[in-house]
XYZ file of C-alpha atoms in Angstrom:
384
model
C 2.511 106.374 -73.672
C 1.779 109.767 -75.216
C 0.365 111.037 -78.479
C 3.333 110.471 -80.795
C 3.706 107.911 -83.547
C 6.424 106.025 -81.655
C 4.025 105.479 -78.753
C 1.346 104.149 -81.092
C 3.876 101.741 -82.639
C 4.957 100.626 -79.151
C 1.334 99.822 -78.335
C 0.961 97.845 -81.579
C 4.038 95.777 -80.766
C 2.871 95.132 -77.211
C -0.409 93.851 -78.596
C 0.946 91.649 -81.354
C 4.435 90.317 -80.515
C 4.242 86.527 -80.351
C 3.722 85.415 -76.743
C 5.361 82.085 -77.617
C 8.554 84.058 -78.169
C 8.353 86.844 -75.606
C 7.188 87.718 -72.121
C 6.840 91.492 -72.079
C 7.506 94.155 -69.485
C 6.854 97.794 -70.379
C 9.223 100.220 -68.623
C 8.094 103.852 -68.592
C 9.539 106.965 -67.009
C 5.982 107.998 -66.110
C 2.892 105.791 -66.286
C 0.643 108.266 -68.087
C -0.698 109.163 -71.511
C -3.708 108.330 -73.697
C -2.436 104.900 -74.767
C -1.699 103.601 -71.258
C -5.168 102.136 -70.775
C -4.787 100.220 -74.055
C -1.686 98.256 -72.950
C -2.576 94.525 -72.883
C -3.281 93.047 -69.466
C -0.548 90.401 -69.792
C 2.193 93.071 -70.100
C 3.887 93.863 -66.795
C 4.366 97.613 -66.243
C 7.128 99.363 -64.343
C 7.308 103.118 -63.803
C 10.812 104.451 -63.223
C 9.441 107.668 -61.755
C 7.064 105.863 -59.398
C 8.814 102.597 -58.598
C 12.312 104.095 -58.430
C 13.457 107.470 -57.035
C 14.716 109.892 -59.687
C 13.288 107.955 -62.614
C 10.735 110.483 -63.829
C 13.175 112.703 -65.727
C 14.917 111.754 -68.938
C 18.509 112.511 -67.966
C 18.319 110.845 -64.551
C 16.235 107.812 -65.583
C 19.311 105.762 -66.544
C 20.208 105.291 -62.858
C 17.000 103.510 -61.782
C 16.985 101.646 -65.100
C 20.523 100.432 -64.339
C 19.380 99.275 -60.893
C 16.511 97.398 -62.530
C 18.830 95.733 -65.058
C 21.254 94.741 -62.319
C 18.476 93.194 -60.256
C 16.428 91.615 -63.077
C 18.468 91.440 -66.273
C 16.139 90.589 -69.169
C 17.170 88.699 -72.275
C 16.324 91.728 -74.402
C 16.111 95.439 -73.644
C 14.329 97.180 -76.515
C 14.186 100.984 -76.516
C 11.558 102.434 -78.824
C 12.498 106.124 -79.119
C 15.523 108.336 -79.706
C 15.471 109.869 -76.216
C 15.243 106.606 -74.302
C 17.889 105.079 -76.574
C 20.520 107.128 -74.759
C 19.116 106.116 -71.358
C 19.112 102.438 -72.324
C 22.676 102.642 -73.649
C 23.890 104.370 -70.476
C 22.223 101.734 -68.270
C 23.082 98.567 -70.211
C 26.514 97.900 -68.551
C 24.599 97.121 -65.351
C 23.267 93.970 -67.025
C 26.857 92.664 -67.186
C 26.533 91.193 -70.652
C 23.397 89.193 -69.888
C 21.044 91.385 -71.961
C 20.788 92.007 -75.700
C 20.319 95.749 -76.354
C 18.215 96.778 -79.357
C 17.668 100.466 -80.103
C 15.111 101.903 -82.503
C 15.904 105.141 -84.343
C 12.835 106.812 -85.795
C 14.172 110.143 -87.099
C 16.854 111.524 -89.325
C 19.816 112.786 -87.304
C 20.165 115.780 -89.611
C 17.140 117.948 -88.857
C 16.543 121.708 -88.966
C 16.608 123.807 -85.810
C 18.455 123.769 -82.466
C 21.928 123.241 -83.975
C 23.821 123.246 -80.653
C 21.436 120.817 -78.996
C 21.434 118.554 -82.036
C 25.222 118.514 -82.186
C 25.338 117.503 -78.513
C 22.803 114.720 -79.131
C 24.748 113.552 -82.163
C 27.940 113.314 -80.119
C 26.147 111.424 -77.324
C 24.654 108.960 -79.801
C 28.011 108.473 -81.505
C 29.550 107.601 -78.140
C 26.743 105.359 -76.887
C 25.028 103.626 -79.812
C 28.043 101.375 -80.272
C 26.920 99.549 -77.116
C 23.854 98.236 -78.930
C 23.747 94.727 -80.344
C 21.406 96.024 -83.035
C 19.886 99.339 -84.116
C 16.648 99.251 -86.079
C 15.944 102.120 -88.476
C 12.430 102.861 -89.684
C 13.558 103.622 -93.251
C 16.524 102.990 -95.524
C 17.392 106.687 -95.439
C 17.474 106.694 -91.634
C 19.672 103.573 -91.699
C 22.164 105.211 -94.095
C 22.137 108.353 -91.941
C 22.957 106.293 -88.820
C 25.882 104.519 -90.474
C 27.302 107.753 -91.870
C 26.862 110.084 -88.901
C 27.334 107.700 -85.987
C 29.982 105.564 -87.720
C 28.057 102.410 -86.843
C 28.899 99.001 -88.231
C 26.375 98.548 -91.077
C 25.941 94.916 -90.024
C 24.368 96.101 -86.757
C 21.823 98.378 -88.455
C 18.569 96.883 -89.751
C 15.760 98.541 -91.675
C 12.531 97.565 -89.910
C 9.442 99.418 -91.063
C 6.806 100.409 -88.547
C 3.710 98.160 -88.454
C 1.255 100.856 -89.510
C -1.384 99.098 -91.610
C -2.819 97.043 -88.745
C -5.877 94.725 -88.714
C -7.787 97.256 -86.585
C -7.452 99.991 -89.206
C -10.479 99.079 -91.313
C -12.850 99.166 -88.353
C -11.376 102.386 -87.013
C -11.646 104.030 -90.445
C -15.348 103.135 -90.612
C -16.144 104.645 -87.191
C -18.511 107.590 -87.004
C -16.659 110.936 -87.154
C -17.221 113.549 -84.453
C -15.865 116.605 -86.244
C -18.761 118.525 -87.881
C -16.940 118.934 -91.205
C -16.966 115.183 -91.772
C -19.837 112.744 -92.016
C -21.454 109.990 -93.993
C -19.742 106.856 -95.222
C -15.984 106.612 -95.830
C -15.055 108.367 -99.040
C -17.569 111.181 -98.562
C -17.735 114.321 -96.450
C -20.440 117.030 -96.543
C -19.771 120.596 -97.604
C -16.532 121.917 -99.112
C -13.695 119.384 -99.562
C -11.552 118.839 -96.490
C -7.743 118.781 -96.603
C -6.359 116.801 -93.654
C -3.115 116.877 -91.673
C -2.259 114.707 -88.663
C 0.736 114.882 -86.331
C 2.354 116.465 -83.328
C 2.210 120.255 -83.511
C 5.959 120.743 -83.805
C 7.925 123.063 -86.121
C 9.518 120.094 -87.907
C 6.057 118.938 -89.052
C 5.668 122.073 -91.183
C 2.026 122.779 -90.380
C 2.743 126.503 -90.769
C 3.767 125.700 -94.362
C 0.541 123.732 -94.827
C -1.593 126.601 -93.529
C 0.198 129.098 -95.805
C -0.221 126.791 -98.815
C -3.870 126.236 -97.944
C -4.422 130.014 -97.827
C -3.357 130.126 -101.488
C -5.765 127.331 -102.359
C -8.613 128.906 -100.379
C -8.199 132.165 -102.293
C -9.140 130.302 -105.486
C -11.683 127.662 -104.394
C -13.869 126.641 -101.433
C -12.068 124.188 -99.141
C -11.447 123.415 -95.486
C -8.336 122.350 -93.572
C -8.312 120.198 -90.426
C -5.104 119.360 -88.534
C -5.415 116.785 -85.753
C -2.655 116.832 -83.142
C -1.327 118.616 -80.091
C 2.005 120.175 -79.242
C 4.011 123.281 -78.405
C 3.480 124.959 -81.800
C -0.277 125.302 -81.232
C -0.168 128.973 -80.233
C 1.920 129.986 -83.247
C -0.339 128.033 -85.611
C -3.513 129.549 -84.153
C -2.059 133.035 -84.579
C -1.128 132.231 -88.179
C -4.672 131.041 -88.913
C -6.059 134.264 -87.455
C -3.540 136.451 -89.289
C -4.400 134.837 -92.631
C -8.147 135.255 -92.019
C -8.809 131.513 -92.092
C -10.737 131.087 -88.828
C -13.880 129.953 -90.656
C -12.156 127.240 -92.730
C -9.202 125.938 -90.648
C -9.701 123.757 -87.570
C -7.095 122.583 -85.045
C -9.215 120.278 -82.850
C -6.327 118.667 -80.947
C -5.314 115.051 -80.485
C -7.759 112.365 -81.622
C -7.043 108.698 -80.836
C -8.789 107.665 -84.066
C -7.751 109.953 -86.938
C -8.389 107.111 -89.395
C -12.129 107.871 -89.588
C -11.122 111.251 -90.999
C -8.428 109.860 -93.287
C -11.060 107.673 -94.952
C -13.355 110.653 -95.553
C -11.024 113.546 -96.431
C -10.602 114.914 -99.949
C -6.855 114.492 -99.540
C -4.181 114.075 -96.874
C -1.093 116.293 -96.719
C 2.280 115.598 -95.086
C 4.101 118.941 -94.888
C 7.149 117.945 -92.824
C 10.678 119.332 -93.091
C 12.117 116.027 -91.827
C 10.775 112.569 -90.976
C 11.970 109.113 -90.058
C 9.173 107.096 -91.549
C 5.976 109.163 -91.956
C 3.449 107.002 -90.131
C 0.424 109.243 -90.597
C 1.127 109.365 -94.344
C 1.229 105.559 -94.598
C -1.929 105.169 -92.523
C -3.759 107.734 -94.676
C -2.723 105.749 -97.763
C -3.960 102.526 -96.122
C -7.311 104.282 -95.586
C -7.491 105.127 -99.307
C -6.826 108.858 -99.010
C -5.157 110.622 -101.953
C -1.924 112.061 -100.540
C 0.446 114.957 -101.119
C 3.798 114.841 -99.306
C 6.885 117.003 -99.118
C 9.963 115.187 -100.387
C 11.807 115.881 -97.136
C 14.698 113.839 -95.713
C 13.622 110.611 -94.061
C 11.062 108.465 -95.775
C 8.382 110.159 -97.934
C 10.093 109.212 -101.208
C 10.443 105.680 -99.817
C 6.673 105.581 -99.286
C 5.198 107.559 -102.191
C 5.951 107.055 -105.889
C 5.210 110.459 -107.386
C 2.272 110.333 -109.783
C 1.593 106.637 -109.140
C 0.159 106.473 -105.595
C 0.480 110.097 -104.476
C 2.186 113.387 -105.239
C 5.600 114.541 -103.983
C 6.622 118.211 -103.852
C 9.921 119.845 -102.818
C 10.257 120.300 -99.061
C 9.577 123.834 -97.858
C 8.047 124.968 -101.171
C 4.768 126.687 -100.313
C 3.772 127.363 -103.930
C 4.438 123.775 -105.031
C 2.474 122.386 -102.074
C -0.467 124.664 -102.869
C -0.368 123.665 -106.543
C -0.396 119.936 -105.695
C -3.331 120.367 -103.300
C -5.250 122.349 -105.908
C -4.438 119.782 -108.588
C -6.058 116.969 -106.623
C -9.026 119.075 -105.539
C -9.603 120.011 -109.173
C -9.208 116.494 -110.600
C -11.432 114.035 -108.692
C -10.630 111.179 -111.080
C -6.878 111.546 -110.458
C -7.527 111.733 -106.707
C -9.598 108.528 -106.808
C -6.957 106.706 -108.858
C -4.139 107.704 -106.513
C -6.239 106.734 -103.494
C -6.902 103.244 -104.863
C -3.236 102.664 -105.630
C -2.221 104.036 -102.234
C -4.027 101.161 -100.499
C -1.889 98.615 -102.349
C 1.318 100.563 -101.655
C 0.605 100.720 -97.924
C 0.511 96.909 -97.757
C 4.333 96.943 -97.418
C 3.771 98.291 -93.916
C 1.149 95.755 -92.852
C 1.459 94.080 -89.478
C 2.176 90.519 -90.750
C 4.894 91.814 -93.075
C 6.666 93.912 -90.447
C 6.217 91.859 -87.270
C 8.596 89.102 -88.354
C 11.331 91.691 -88.944
C 10.862 93.123 -85.439
C 10.944 89.682 -83.838
C 14.092 88.766 -85.777
C 15.832 91.958 -84.620
C 14.919 91.304 -80.982
C 16.043 87.693 -81.137
C 19.198 88.426 -83.128
C 18.159 86.106 -85.942
C 17.507 86.466 -89.666
C 13.844 87.204 -90.351
C 13.200 83.717 -91.682
C 14.210 82.193 -88.326
C 12.004 84.393 -86.169
C 8.864 82.261 -86.423
C 9.751 79.590 -83.857
C 11.476 79.410 -80.501
C 10.956 79.378 -76.773
C 9.999 82.487 -74.867
C 13.010 84.473 -73.631
C 13.011 85.378 -69.967
C 11.718 88.828 -69.087
C 11.958 90.451 -72.518
C 11.693 94.157 -71.808
C 10.497 97.095 -73.858
C 11.584 100.551 -72.685
C 9.378 103.405 -73.834
């Protein structure tokens, strides 16, 4: 239950799935991470690494999971991330046909970097995803990518958006900020305007592009950049900040469990990714009323943002275009306010009531309209 968007979505589902329909067990490789303490008390937890020998590593976890499925086959095994999808698909024969397997794919299969590793993963998914009764995709583009690259039956692939605009969001957005560059009521921050990024510090998130674009903006006007998140690219990003002479106006404070209090107070939010599945931080920033700029990368941004109506889209990887869009919003407060207001309405498509019925229908194997009633399946399991 780590820092990623998939883990946050898993927690949301554990909190809000209808207990009249499901009894939930959370299966983890390792019982750790910042969201673990937030798991509801009525959710049973099993740790493959602790309860079962050899379960703490990704590529050996399928064996103890198979033993668990053989001993206690649930009605539904739901895997919530691309890595555990392979483990779930490897283990599912142990259930001997007694368990419905639902996989969730959250990223585009075509992504930059690590071509050999990605080709191996693509082959493994092509071989194993056919075992699933259903595969949920977080965006229409991800769904089309799955059908094309994995040769899946389109009837088994469902678009199910992430429940990102949750009831808790308003209260979290109003919480007092801790970072010194923010303060006051939502919609206001002291000092120079703050550009915000949120996400795992990974190359695919393009934060190096954001820092380079911000350097162009900073050369022409006072501004600050804050990127909340943690990950293996931290060292490279810190060196880039130092090399560009931005130490006094760029902050990388690490992971924050409540970035929404900053989304509601920033001058604008930027998604700089090279690839996405469905950009959760972008949607949540829009739900908080932040004006947004997003790269039009594969996997979701164009499905979320209508350019010029509720945000701005720029070509992926284009440093100059990203800088120009940031400067445009910083220099036109009325445009920024208008886009921020419209963003709130656009984010309603990803609200919890709208999305939850689609998730429940996928788990139950029913059309969305039939997911509102029914008895609780035995031992419905969610594998994280």
